[in-house]
Amino acid sequence: MSSLIKNISVKDIRRGSVASDSKNDPAKEAKSFTAQVVIMNHPGQIAAGYTPVLDCHTAHIACKFAELKVTKAAQKAGVGGKKK
């Protein structure tokens, strides 16, 4: 992908950079966020406090699960429901 931005040198932009409008809804750093996560074939239990590494483009960031909500669809599939 390539783009042309006025007054910005290609040397000023690195892989993984985020582009946004600085005057209208600029990108901001987040201390927390809400996400819908699909976990497949995980060998252990996952609960609040679990800290997986999130890979986003070229960044690798540890993110702690503060709270987990299991959907009805996941419970029907046998995930996150009550143990028998």
mmCIF file of C-alpha atoms in Angstrom:
data_model
loop_
_atom_site.group_PDB
_atom_site.id
_atom_site.type_symbol
_atom_site.label_atom_id
_atom_site.label_comp_id
_atom_site.label_asym_id
_atom_site.label_seq_id
_atom_site.Cartn_x
_atom_site.Cartn_y
_atom_site.Cartn_z
ATOM 1 C CA MET A 1 0.000 0.000 0.000
ATOM 2 C CA SER A 2 1.209 3.502 -0.637
ATOM 3 C CA SER A 3 -0.121 6.936 0.134
ATOM 4 C CA LEU A 4 0.840 10.541 -0.452
ATOM 5 C CA ILE A 5 0.566 12.919 2.497
ATOM 6 C CA LYS A 6 1.484 16.590 2.203
ATOM 7 C CA ASN A 7 4.490 17.781 4.219
ATOM 8 C CA ILE A 8 5.368 14.257 5.442
ATOM 9 C CA SER A 9 8.514 12.471 4.313
ATOM 10 C CA VAL A 10 8.459 8.717 3.747
ATOM 11 C CA LYS A 11 11.319 8.607 6.295
ATOM 12 C CA ASP A 12 8.920 9.912 8.980
ATOM 13 C CA ILE A 13 6.520 6.968 8.626
ATOM 14 C CA ARG A 14 7.405 3.522 9.974
ATOM 15 C CA ARG A 15 5.748 0.146 9.536
ATOM 16 C CA GLY A 16 2.817 -0.176 11.941
ATOM 17 C CA SER A 17 2.139 3.566 12.087
ATOM 18 C CA VAL A 18 -1.467 4.737 12.457
ATOM 19 C CA ALA A 19 -2.827 7.492 10.221
ATOM 20 C CA SER A 20 -5.779 9.644 11.277
ATOM 21 C CA ASP A 21 -7.179 13.139 10.934
ATOM 22 C CA SER A 22 -5.542 15.252 13.670
ATOM 23 C CA LYS A 23 -8.390 17.785 13.634
ATOM 24 C CA ASN A 24 -11.374 15.443 13.301
ATOM 25 C CA ASP A 25 -11.370 12.345 15.558
ATOM 26 C CA PRO A 26 -7.604 11.831 15.943
ATOM 27 C CA ALA A 27 -6.229 8.416 16.921
ATOM 28 C CA LYS A 28 -5.517 8.145 20.654
ATOM 29 C CA GLU A 29 -3.668 5.779 22.957
ATOM 30 C CA ALA A 30 -5.967 3.491 24.956
ATOM 31 C CA LYS A 31 -5.446 2.295 28.527
ATOM 32 C CA SER A 32 -8.279 -0.210 28.139
ATOM 33 C CA PHE A 33 -10.666 -1.429 25.459
ATOM 34 C CA THR A 34 -13.541 -3.833 24.941
ATOM 35 C CA ALA A 35 -13.003 -6.636 22.450
ATOM 36 C CA GLN A 36 -14.829 -9.631 21.062
ATOM 37 C CA VAL A 37 -12.304 -12.465 21.214
ATOM 38 C CA VAL A 38 -12.475 -15.916 19.649
ATOM 39 C CA ILE A 39 -10.163 -18.411 21.337
ATOM 40 C CA MET A 40 -9.513 -21.713 19.628
ATOM 41 C CA ASN A 41 -7.628 -24.766 20.891
ATOM 42 C CA HIS A 42 -6.240 -23.165 24.055
ATOM 43 C CA PRO A 43 -4.668 -25.846 26.282
ATOM 44 C CA GLY A 44 -5.531 -24.297 29.665
ATOM 45 C CA GLN A 45 -8.211 -22.329 31.451
ATOM 46 C CA ILE A 46 -8.742 -18.648 30.760
ATOM 47 C CA ALA A 47 -10.197 -16.359 33.421
ATOM 48 C CA ALA A 48 -10.130 -12.710 34.446
ATOM 49 C CA GLY A 49 -6.499 -11.750 35.030
ATOM 50 C CA TYR A 50 -5.175 -13.895 32.167
ATOM 51 C CA THR A 51 -2.610 -11.898 30.164
ATOM 52 C CA PRO A 52 -2.164 -13.023 26.553
ATOM 53 C CA VAL A 53 0.081 -11.230 24.063
ATOM 54 C CA LEU A 54 -1.914 -9.306 21.460
ATOM 55 C CA ASP A 55 -0.302 -9.153 18.009
ATOM 56 C CA CYS A 56 -1.477 -6.141 16.031
ATOM 57 C CA HIS A 57 0.429 -5.506 12.810
ATOM 58 C CA THR A 58 4.062 -5.353 13.961
ATOM 59 C CA ALA A 59 3.323 -4.695 17.650
ATOM 60 C CA HIS A 60 3.248 -7.362 20.380
ATOM 61 C CA ILE A 61 1.467 -6.099 23.510
ATOM 62 C CA ALA A 62 0.508 -7.921 26.722
ATOM 63 C CA CYS A 63 -3.182 -7.264 27.485
ATOM 64 C CA LYS A 64 -4.792 -8.409 30.737
ATOM 65 C CA PHE A 65 -8.388 -9.672 30.633
ATOM 66 C CA ALA A 66 -10.160 -7.640 33.342
ATOM 67 C CA GLU A 67 -13.551 -9.278 32.806
ATOM 68 C CA LEU A 68 -14.873 -12.119 30.653
ATOM 69 C CA LYS A 69 -18.404 -12.551 29.359
ATOM 70 C CA VAL A 70 -19.199 -15.870 27.699
ATOM 71 C CA THR A 71 -21.863 -15.744 24.980
ATOM 72 C CA LYS A 72 -24.799 -18.135 24.778
ATOM 73 C CA ALA A 73 -23.383 -19.488 21.504
ATOM 74 C CA ALA A 74 -20.119 -20.362 23.260
ATOM 75 C CA GLN A 75 -21.998 -22.059 26.094
ATOM 76 C CA LYS A 76 -23.955 -24.156 23.566
ATOM 77 C CA ALA A 77 -20.639 -25.200 22.032
ATOM 78 C CA GLY A 78 -19.457 -26.307 25.477
ATOM 79 C CA VAL A 79 -17.104 -23.396 26.063
ATOM 80 C CA GLY A 80 -17.100 -21.415 29.294
ATOM 81 C CA GLY A 81 -20.192 -23.056 30.678
ATOM 82 C CA LYS A 82 -20.596 -24.669 34.073
ATOM 83 C CA LYS A 83 -18.350 -27.668 34.699
ATOM 84 C CA LYS A 84 -20.126 -30.992 35.092
#
